[in-house]
PDB file of C-alpha atoms in Angstrom:
ATOM      1  CA  MET A   1     107.512 108.006 100.412  1.00 64.00           C
ATOM      2  CA  SER A   2     106.680 104.591  98.960  1.00 91.00           C
ATOM      3  CA  LEU A   3     110.112 102.922  99.374  1.00 97.00           C
ATOM      4  CA  GLN A   4     112.375 103.782 102.266  1.00 97.00           C
ATOM      5  CA  VAL A   5     115.781 102.155 102.718  1.00 98.00           C
ATOM      6  CA  ARG A   6     117.318 102.885 106.101  1.00 97.00           C
ATOM      7  CA  GLU A   7     120.935 102.243 107.077  1.00 97.00           C
ATOM      8  CA  LEU A   8     121.309  98.888 105.313  1.00 97.00           C
ATOM      9  CA  LEU A   9     124.377  96.891 106.350  1.00 96.00           C
ATOM     10  CA  ARG A  10     125.612  93.705 104.697  1.00 96.00           C
ATOM     11  CA  HIS A  11     129.148  92.450 105.352  1.00 94.00           C
ATOM     12  CA  TYR A  12     130.938  89.397 103.969  1.00 90.00           C
ATOM     13  CA  GLY A  13     133.750  88.826 106.395  1.00 88.00           C
ATOM     14  CA  GLY A  14     135.789  92.004 106.214  1.00 86.00           C
ATOM     15  CA  VAL A  15     134.128  93.201 102.989  1.00 90.00           C
ATOM     16  CA  LYS A  16     131.464  95.862 103.529  1.00 92.00           C
ATOM     17  CA  ALA A  17     129.116  95.228 100.595  1.00 95.00           C
ATOM     18  CA  LEU A  18     126.597  97.661 102.094  1.00 96.00           C
ATOM     19  CA  ASP A  19     127.786 100.124 104.703  1.00 96.00           C
ATOM     20  CA  GLY A  20     124.845 102.151 105.982  1.00 96.00           C
ATOM     21  CA  VAL A  21     122.915 102.730 102.723  1.00 98.00           C
ATOM     22  CA  SER A  22     119.841 104.963 102.998  1.00 98.00           C
ATOM     23  CA  PHE A  23     117.588 106.422 100.308  1.00 98.00           C
ATOM     24  CA  GLU A  24     113.938 106.953  99.412  1.00 97.00           C
ATOM     25  CA  VAL A  25     111.962 106.408  96.198  1.00 97.00           C
ATOM     26  CA  PRO A  26     108.618 108.233  95.907  1.00 95.00           C
ATOM     27  CA  SER A  27     105.638 106.578  94.291  1.00 94.00           C
ATOM     28  CA  GLY A  28     105.788 106.587  90.489  1.00 93.00           C
ATOM     29  CA  GLN A  29     109.419 107.708  90.276  1.00 96.00           C
ATOM     30  CA  CYS A  30     112.005 106.005  88.041  1.00 98.00           C
ATOM     31  CA  VAL A  31     115.351 105.822  89.857  1.00 98.00           C
ATOM     32  CA  ALA A  32     118.668 104.416  88.623  1.00 98.00           C
ATOM     33  CA  LEU A  33     121.204 102.887  90.999  1.00 98.00           C
ATOM     34  CA  ILE A  34     124.674 102.990  89.440  1.00 97.00           C
ATOM     35  CA  GLY A  35     128.279 102.447  90.444  1.00 96.00           C
ATOM     36  CA  PRO A  36     131.395 100.460  89.550  1.00 94.00           C
ATOM     37  CA  ASN A  37     131.626  96.670  89.771  1.00 92.00           C
ATOM     38  CA  GLY A  38     131.715  95.614  93.406  1.00 91.00           C
ATOM     39  CA  ALA A  39     129.970  98.758  94.600  1.00 94.00           C
ATOM     40  CA  GLY A  40     127.172  96.788  96.285  1.00 94.00           C
ATOM     41  CA  LYS A  41     124.332  97.225  93.774  1.00 95.00           C
ATOM     42  CA  SER A  42     123.406  93.546  93.458  1.00 92.00           C
ATOM     43  CA  THR A  43     123.636  93.048  97.223  1.00 95.00           C
ATOM     44  CA  CYS A  44     121.364  96.041  97.726  1.00 96.00           C
ATOM     45  CA  PHE A  45     118.818  94.593  95.289  1.00 94.00           C
ATOM     46  CA  ALA A  46     118.953  91.184  96.949  1.00 94.00           C
ATOM     47  CA  CYS A  47     118.234  92.803 100.321  1.00 96.00           C
ATOM     48  CA  LEU A  48     115.351  94.830  98.886  1.00 96.00           C
ATOM     49  CA  ALA A  49     113.777  91.827  97.147  1.00 95.00           C
ATOM     50  CA  GLY A  50     114.342  89.357  99.992  1.00 95.00           C
ATOM     51  CA  GLN A  51     116.974  87.008  98.535  1.00 95.00           C
ATOM     52  CA  GLN A  52     119.385  88.201 101.231  1.00 94.00           C
ATOM     53  CA  LYS A  53     118.872  89.527 104.725  1.00 94.00           C
ATOM     54  CA  PRO A  54     120.795  92.636 105.781  1.00 95.00           C
ATOM     55  CA  GLY A  55     122.915  92.502 108.894  1.00 95.00           C
ATOM     56  CA  ALA A  56     121.187  95.666 110.060  1.00 96.00           C
ATOM     57  CA  GLY A  57     118.883  98.328 108.706  1.00 97.00           C
ATOM     58  CA  GLU A  58     115.336  98.391 107.412  1.00 97.00           C
ATOM     59  CA  VAL A  59     113.410  98.223 104.137  1.00 97.00           C
ATOM     60  CA  VAL A  60     109.978  99.862 104.256  1.00 97.00           C
ATOM     61  CA  TRP A  61     107.405  99.760 101.447  1.00 97.00           C
ATOM     62  CA  ARG A  62     104.213 101.814 101.759  1.00 94.00           C
ATOM     63  CA  GLY A  63     104.716 102.064 105.514  1.00 94.00           C
ATOM     64  CA  GLN A  64     105.257  98.331 106.060  1.00 95.00           C
ATOM     65  CA  THR A  65     108.602  96.844 107.078  1.00 96.00           C
ATOM     66  CA  LEU A  66     109.752  94.187 104.611  1.00 96.00           C
ATOM     67  CA  THR A  67     113.103  93.298 106.124  1.00 93.00           C
ATOM     68  CA  ALA A  68     112.068  89.909 107.568  1.00 93.00           C
ATOM     69  CA  LEU A  69     109.681  88.922 104.741  1.00 96.00           C
ATOM     70  CA  ALA A  70     110.393  86.292 102.074  1.00 95.00           C
ATOM     71  CA  PRO A  71     110.319  87.285  98.374  1.00 94.00           C
ATOM     72  CA  GLU A  72     106.875  85.708  97.945  1.00 92.00           C
ATOM     73  CA  ALA A  73     105.439  87.829 100.735  1.00 95.00           C
ATOM     74  CA  ARG A  74     106.982  90.964  99.230  1.00 96.00           C
ATOM     75  CA  LEU A  75     105.481  90.076  95.853  1.00 94.00           C
ATOM     76  CA  ALA A  76     102.031  89.889  97.431  1.00 93.00           C
ATOM     77  CA  LEU A  77     102.617  93.422  98.740  1.00 95.00           C
ATOM     78  CA  GLY A  78     103.494  94.725  95.282  1.00 96.00           C
ATOM     79  CA  VAL A  79     107.296  94.275  95.053  1.00 97.00           C
ATOM     80  CA  ALA A  80     108.799  92.269  92.157  1.00 96.00           C
ATOM     81  CA  ARG A  81     112.291  91.991  90.683  1.00 96.00           C
ATOM     82  CA  THR A  82     114.131  90.874  87.575  1.00 95.00           C
ATOM     83  CA  PHE A  83     117.716  89.617  87.282  1.00 92.00           C
ATOM     84  CA  GLN A  84     120.833  90.490  85.290  1.00 89.00           C
ATOM     85  CA  VAL A  85     120.406  87.303  83.229  1.00 89.00           C
ATOM     86  CA  ALA A  86     116.810  86.723  82.152  1.00 91.00           C
ATOM     87  CA  GLN A  87     115.054  84.056  84.263  1.00 92.00           C
ATOM     88  CA  THR A  88     112.433  82.322  82.098  1.00 95.00           C
ATOM     89  CA  PHE A  89     111.061  78.816  81.498  1.00 93.00           C
ATOM     90  CA  GLU A  90     112.646  77.838  78.188  1.00 95.00           C
ATOM     91  CA  ALA A  91     110.480  74.769  77.480  1.00 93.00           C
ATOM     92  CA  LEU A  92     107.193  76.706  77.738  1.00 92.00           C
ATOM     93  CA  THR A  93     105.643  79.211  75.371  1.00 94.00           C
ATOM     94  CA  VAL A  94     105.801  82.941  76.012  1.00 96.00           C
ATOM     95  CA  LEU A  95     102.136  82.954  77.028  1.00 94.00           C
ATOM     96  CA  GLN A  96     102.555  79.941  79.324  1.00 92.00           C
ATOM     97  CA  ASN A  97     105.402  81.671  81.170  1.00 93.00           C
ATOM     98  CA  VAL A  98     103.100  84.526  82.082  1.00 94.00           C
ATOM     99  CA  GLN A  99     100.167  82.211  82.817  1.00 91.00           C
ATOM    100  CA  LEU A 100     102.346  80.193  85.178  1.00 88.00           C
ATOM    101  CA  VAL A 101     103.297  83.298  87.152  1.00 87.00           C
ATOM    102  CA  ARG A 102      99.702  84.511  87.356  1.00 81.00           C
ATOM    103  CA  ALA A 103      98.222  81.156  88.343  1.00 73.00           C
ATOM    104  CA  HIS A 104     100.978  79.505  90.398  1.00 61.00           C
ATOM    105  CA  ALA A 105      99.312  80.034  93.778  1.00 49.00           C
ATOM    106  CA  GLN A 106      96.103  78.325  92.615  1.00 53.00           C
ATOM    107  CA  LEU A 107      97.565  75.813  90.142  1.00 50.00           C
ATOM    108  CA  SER A 108      96.964  72.118  90.900  1.00 50.00           C
ATOM    109  CA  TRP A 109      98.609  69.149  89.220  1.00 46.00           C
ATOM    110  CA  TRP A 110      95.441  68.314  87.261  1.00 43.00           C
ATOM    111  CA  ASP A 111      95.026  71.818  85.819  1.00 54.00           C
ATOM    112  CA  ARG A 112      95.741  72.597  82.180  1.00 58.00           C
ATOM    113  CA  LEU A 113      98.040  75.633  82.196  1.00 57.00           C
ATOM    114  CA  ALA A 114      96.830  76.770  78.764  1.00 61.00           C
ATOM    115  CA  ALA A 115      93.356  77.335  80.179  1.00 59.00           C
ATOM    116  CA  ARG A 116      94.438  79.555  83.057  1.00 60.00           C
ATOM    117  CA  GLN A 117      94.007  83.343  82.790  1.00 70.00           C
ATOM    118  CA  ALA A 118      94.905  83.488  79.104  1.00 84.00           C
ATOM    119  CA  THR A 119      93.214  86.841  78.500  1.00 87.00           C
ATOM    120  CA  GLN A 120      94.955  88.496  81.438  1.00 89.00           C
ATOM    121  CA  ALA A 121      98.292  87.017  80.394  1.00 92.00           C
ATOM    122  CA  LEU A 122      97.872  88.345  76.844  1.00 94.00           C
ATOM    123  CA  ASP A 123      97.150  91.788  78.266  1.00 95.00           C
ATOM    124  CA  VAL A 124     100.466  91.704  80.129  1.00 95.00           C
ATOM    125  CA  LEU A 125     102.318  90.592  76.994  1.00 97.00           C
ATOM    126  CA  ALA A 126     100.764  93.500  75.117  1.00 96.00           C
ATOM    127  CA  GLN A 127     102.305  95.870  77.677  1.00 95.00           C
ATOM    128  CA  VAL A 128     105.794  94.695  76.731  1.00 96.00           C
ATOM    129  CA  GLY A 129     105.172  94.240  73.000  1.00 96.00           C
ATOM    130  CA  LEU A 130     105.272  90.430  72.941  1.00 97.00           C
ATOM    131  CA  GLN A 131     101.685  89.570  72.031  1.00 96.00           C
ATOM    132  CA  ALA A 132     102.737  88.459  68.526  1.00 97.00           C
ATOM    133  CA  GLN A 133     105.153  85.930  70.060  1.00 97.00           C
ATOM    134  CA  ALA A 134     102.632  84.591  72.591  1.00 96.00           C
ATOM    135  CA  HIS A 135     102.692  81.035  71.240  1.00 95.00           C
ATOM    136  CA  SER A 136     106.410  80.865  70.476  1.00 97.00           C
ATOM    137  CA  LEU A 137     108.666  78.668  72.561  1.00 97.00           C
ATOM    138  CA  VAL A 138     110.852  80.762  74.825  1.00 97.00           C
ATOM    139  CA  ALA A 139     113.887  78.710  73.765  1.00 97.00           C
ATOM    140  CA  ASP A 140     113.439  80.092  70.231  1.00 97.00           C
ATOM    141  CA  LEU A 141     113.342  83.751  71.251  1.00 96.00           C
ATOM    142  CA  PRO A 142     116.209  86.204  70.798  1.00 96.00           C
ATOM    143  CA  TYR A 143     117.710  87.390  74.064  1.00 96.00           C
ATOM    144  CA  GLY A 144     116.100  90.831  73.866  1.00 95.00           C
ATOM    145  CA  ALA A 145     112.656  89.223  73.775  1.00 96.00           C
ATOM    146  CA  LYS A 146     113.555  87.044  76.766  1.00 97.00           C
ATOM    147  CA  LYS A 147     114.425  90.170  78.748  1.00 96.00           C
ATOM    148  CA  ARG A 148     111.022  91.627  77.834  1.00 97.00           C
ATOM    149  CA  LEU A 149     109.345  88.377  78.842  1.00 97.00           C
ATOM    150  CA  GLU A 150     111.049  88.424  82.237  1.00 97.00           C
ATOM    151  CA  LEU A 151     109.722  91.946  82.732  1.00 97.00           C
ATOM    152  CA  ALA A 152     106.237  90.733  81.744  1.00 97.00           C
ATOM    153  CA  MET A 153     106.521  87.911  84.286  1.00 96.00           C
ATOM    154  CA  ALA A 154     107.459  90.394  87.008  1.00 96.00           C
ATOM    155  CA  LEU A 155     104.443  92.527  86.120  1.00 95.00           C
ATOM    156  CA  ALA A 156     102.172  89.465  86.007  1.00 93.00           C
ATOM    157  CA  GLY A 157     103.124  88.496  89.542  1.00 91.00           C
ATOM    158  CA  LEU A 158     102.166  91.854  91.025  1.00 92.00           C
ATOM    159  CA  PRO A 159      98.734  92.606  92.499  1.00 90.00           C
ATOM    160  CA  THR A 160      96.398  94.399  90.123  1.00 83.00           C
ATOM    161  CA  GLN A 161      95.413  96.951  92.781  1.00 86.00           C
ATOM    162  CA  GLY A 162      97.548  99.331  94.798  1.00 90.00           C
ATOM    163  CA  GLU A 163     101.077 100.658  94.353  1.00 94.00           C
ATOM    164  CA  ARG A 164     103.623  98.483  92.589  1.00 96.00           C
ATOM    165  CA  LEU A 165     107.423  98.461  92.759  1.00 97.00           C
ATOM    166  CA  LEU A 166     109.675  96.945  90.103  1.00 97.00           C
ATOM    167  CA  LEU A 167     113.299  96.218  91.025  1.00 97.00           C
ATOM    168  CA  LEU A 168     115.085  95.769  87.695  1.00 97.00           C
ATOM    169  CA  ASP A 169     118.639  94.417  87.919  1.00 95.00           C
ATOM    170  CA  GLU A 170     120.342  95.633  84.721  1.00 94.00           C
ATOM    171  CA  PRO A 171     117.269  95.465  82.460  1.00 95.00           C
ATOM    172  CA  ALA A 172     119.358  96.400  79.395  1.00 93.00           C
ATOM    173  CA  ALA A 173     122.298  94.038  80.062  1.00 92.00           C
ATOM    174  CA  GLY A 174     123.364  92.054  77.004  1.00 92.00           C
ATOM    175  CA  LEU A 175     121.218  94.047  74.578  1.00 95.00           C
ATOM    176  CA  ALA A 176     122.321  95.783  71.391  1.00 94.00           C
ATOM    177  CA  PRO A 177     122.025  99.599  71.421  1.00 93.00           C
ATOM    178  CA  SER A 178     118.698  99.633  69.557  1.00 94.00           C
ATOM    179  CA  GLU A 179     117.252  96.911  71.816  1.00 95.00           C
ATOM    180  CA  ARG A 180     118.559  98.783  74.843  1.00 95.00           C
ATOM    181  CA  ALA A 181     116.775 101.945  73.751  1.00 94.00           C
ATOM    182  CA  ASP A 182     113.522 100.039  73.238  1.00 96.00           C
ATOM    183  CA  MET A 183     113.795  98.347  76.626  1.00 97.00           C
ATOM    184  CA  MET A 184     114.452 101.584  78.471  1.00 96.00           C
ATOM    185  CA  ALA A 185     111.601 103.312  76.635  1.00 96.00           C
ATOM    186  CA  LEU A 186     109.377 100.504  77.937  1.00 96.00           C
ATOM    187  CA  VAL A 187     110.707 100.981  81.483  1.00 97.00           C
ATOM    188  CA  ARG A 188     110.039 104.700  81.203  1.00 96.00           C
ATOM    189  CA  ARG A 189     106.450 104.069  80.026  1.00 96.00           C
ATOM    190  CA  LEU A 190     105.805 101.816  83.001  1.00 96.00           C
ATOM    191  CA  ALA A 191     107.035 104.541  85.357  1.00 96.00           C
ATOM    192  CA  ASP A 192     104.954 107.161  83.563  1.00 96.00           C
ATOM    193  CA  GLY A 193     101.982 104.818  84.020  1.00 94.00           C
ATOM    194  CA  GLY A 194     102.397 104.873  87.797  1.00 94.00           C
ATOM    195  CA  VAL A 195     104.715 101.935  88.526  1.00 96.00           C
ATOM    196  CA  THR A 196     107.570 102.809  90.895  1.00 97.00           C
ATOM    197  CA  VAL A 197     110.873 101.652  89.340  1.00 98.00           C
ATOM    198  CA  LEU A 198     114.327 101.206  90.845  1.00 98.00           C
ATOM    199  CA  TYR A 199     116.919  99.776  88.461  1.00 98.00           C
ATOM    200  CA  THR A 200     120.644  99.132  88.248  1.00 96.00           C
ATOM    201  CA  GLU A 201     122.560  99.684  85.033  1.00 94.00           C
ATOM    202  CA  HIS A 202     126.082  99.956  83.612  1.00 92.00           C
ATOM    203  CA  ASN A 203     125.105 101.463  80.248  1.00 93.00           C
ATOM    204  CA  MET A 204     124.911 105.201  80.758  1.00 94.00           C
ATOM    205  CA  ASP A 205     122.531 105.684  77.814  1.00 93.00           C
ATOM    206  CA  ALA A 206     120.073 103.587  79.840  1.00 95.00           C
ATOM    207  CA  VAL A 207     120.467 105.956  82.805  1.00 96.00           C
ATOM    208  CA  PHE A 208     120.788 109.548  81.645  1.00 94.00           C
ATOM    209  CA  GLY A 209     117.718 110.517  79.668  1.00 89.00           C
ATOM    210  CA  VAL A 210     115.622 107.789  81.338  1.00 95.00           C
ATOM    211  CA  ALA A 211     115.805 108.114  85.135  1.00 97.00           C
ATOM    212  CA  ASP A 212     114.180 110.855  87.202  1.00 97.00           C
ATOM    213  CA  ARG A 213     116.914 110.457  89.816  1.00 97.00           C
ATOM    214  CA  VAL A 214     120.281 108.752  90.004  1.00 98.00           C
ATOM    215  CA  LEU A 215     121.841 107.115  93.067  1.00 98.00           C
ATOM    216  CA  VAL A 216     125.564 106.308  93.033  1.00 98.00           C
ATOM    217  CA  LEU A 217     127.045 103.521  95.175  1.00 97.00           C
ATOM    218  CA  MET A 218     130.764 103.131  95.744  1.00 96.00           C
ATOM    219  CA  GLN A 219     132.348 100.613  98.092  1.00 94.00           C
ATOM    220  CA  GLY A 220     129.052  99.979  99.812  1.00 96.00           C
ATOM    221  CA  ARG A 221     128.229 103.618 100.506  1.00 96.00           C
ATOM    222  CA  LEU A 222     125.884 106.039  98.763  1.00 97.00           C
ATOM    223  CA  VAL A 223     128.035 108.920  97.526  1.00 97.00           C
ATOM    224  CA  ALA A 224     125.524 110.821  95.353  1.00 97.00           C
ATOM    225  CA  ASP A 225     121.758 111.180  95.074  1.00 97.00           C
ATOM    226  CA  GLY A 226     120.163 113.704  92.750  1.00 96.00           C
ATOM    227  CA  THR A 227     118.840 114.553  89.337  1.00 96.00           C
ATOM    228  CA  PRO A 228     120.750 113.110  86.363  1.00 95.00           C
ATOM    229  CA  GLU A 229     122.042 116.590  85.579  1.00 94.00           C
ATOM    230  CA  ALA A 230     123.406 117.088  89.105  1.00 95.00           C
ATOM    231  CA  VAL A 231     124.968 113.624  89.347  1.00 96.00           C
ATOM    232  CA  ALA A 232     126.650 114.009  85.947  1.00 94.00           C
ATOM    233  CA  GLN A 233     128.465 117.079  87.310  1.00 94.00           C
ATOM    234  CA  ASP A 234     129.336 115.655  90.736  1.00 95.00           C
ATOM    235  CA  PRO A 235     133.151 115.916  91.062  1.00 95.00           C
ATOM    236  CA  GLN A 236     133.561 112.663  93.016  1.00 95.00           C
ATOM    237  CA  VAL A 237     131.336 110.698  90.633  1.00 96.00           C
ATOM    238  CA  ARG A 238     133.198 112.049  87.594  1.00 95.00           C
ATOM    239  CA  GLU A 239     136.595 111.331  89.097  1.00 94.00           C
ATOM    240  CA  ARG A 240     135.884 107.858  90.432  1.00 94.00           C
ATOM    241  CA  TYR A 241     133.283 106.454  88.036  1.00 95.00           C
ATOM    242  CA  LEU A 242     131.998 108.388  85.008  1.00 94.00           C
ATOM    243  CA  GLY A 243     135.316 109.945  83.975  1.00 93.00           C
ATOM    244  CA  GLN A 244     136.209 113.582  83.509  1.00 91.00           C
ATOM    245  CA  ASP A 245     135.326 113.434  79.796  1.00 90.00           C
ATOM    246  CA  PHE A 246     131.816 112.098  80.364  1.00 91.00           C
ATOM    247  CA  ASP A 247     129.239 114.284  78.597  1.00 85.00           C
ATOM    248  CA  ALA A 248     125.645 113.579  79.584  1.00 83.00           C
ATOM    249  CA  LYS A 249     124.133 116.421  77.545  1.00 80.00           C
ATOM    250  CA  GLY A 250     123.284 114.393  74.457  1.00 78.00           C
ATOM    251  CA  LEU A 251     121.780 111.589  76.568  1.00 82.00           C
ATOM    252  CA  LEU A 252     119.741 114.040  78.599  1.00 80.00           C
ATOM    253  CA  ASP A 253     118.566 115.878  75.483  1.00 77.00           C
ATOM    254  CA  ALA A 254     117.330 112.604  73.999  1.00 67.00           C
ATOM    255  CA  ARG A 255     114.603 112.421  76.617  1.00 63.00           C
ATOM    256  CA  GLY A 256     113.256 115.818  75.581  1.00 57.00           C
TER     257      GLY A 256
END
């Protein structure tokens, strides 16, 4: 198993944001983490990516314990994340955003950013379909393009060799249905290309028909873990989250 999450605990006073959460994500799998607001999804992501430290438990990636490592150290080991609201540098161009991520460890104050790793940065932009906007200011982009750029920046920060893990916190949040479909098709292509993906999402069309597996968090505890088909029929998940009328068949059929 590439990612192993073991008995994560994170409490805020009397609130149990994470209450013994355990799961595994094999290499190359695309896994969705879903649940109602307040279920603990964002806290779980923050613990996996290093923005927060769990009160107990362990995060293991490729056999190495990450729990005490800072986000930068996790990135060097192949773990990157995105956020619910796209985090980009608005005053720079699309290309410069990616160049900055790729070159930040070696960038000195006298360097010209435009000269740093331009070819490699363009290759990353091509992966997310933004090569035509390479020289546009980020401030001028529509929000859907900014979400793609943030994904490109996450990819750019990862090592070029070895296994890679993307933690995507609501990659389709704020997108129109057509943009959402395009974004999730991109996420699926990355997984099919060998990148391990764990993502949170509230839009069920971005879950069923996209993910290989679905994890369901409720009140800090994992209550379901299985294929999309199995989770869609889970009585507790239907009663407490999806609703009894939820029909996943059309979403599942869309994947083919």
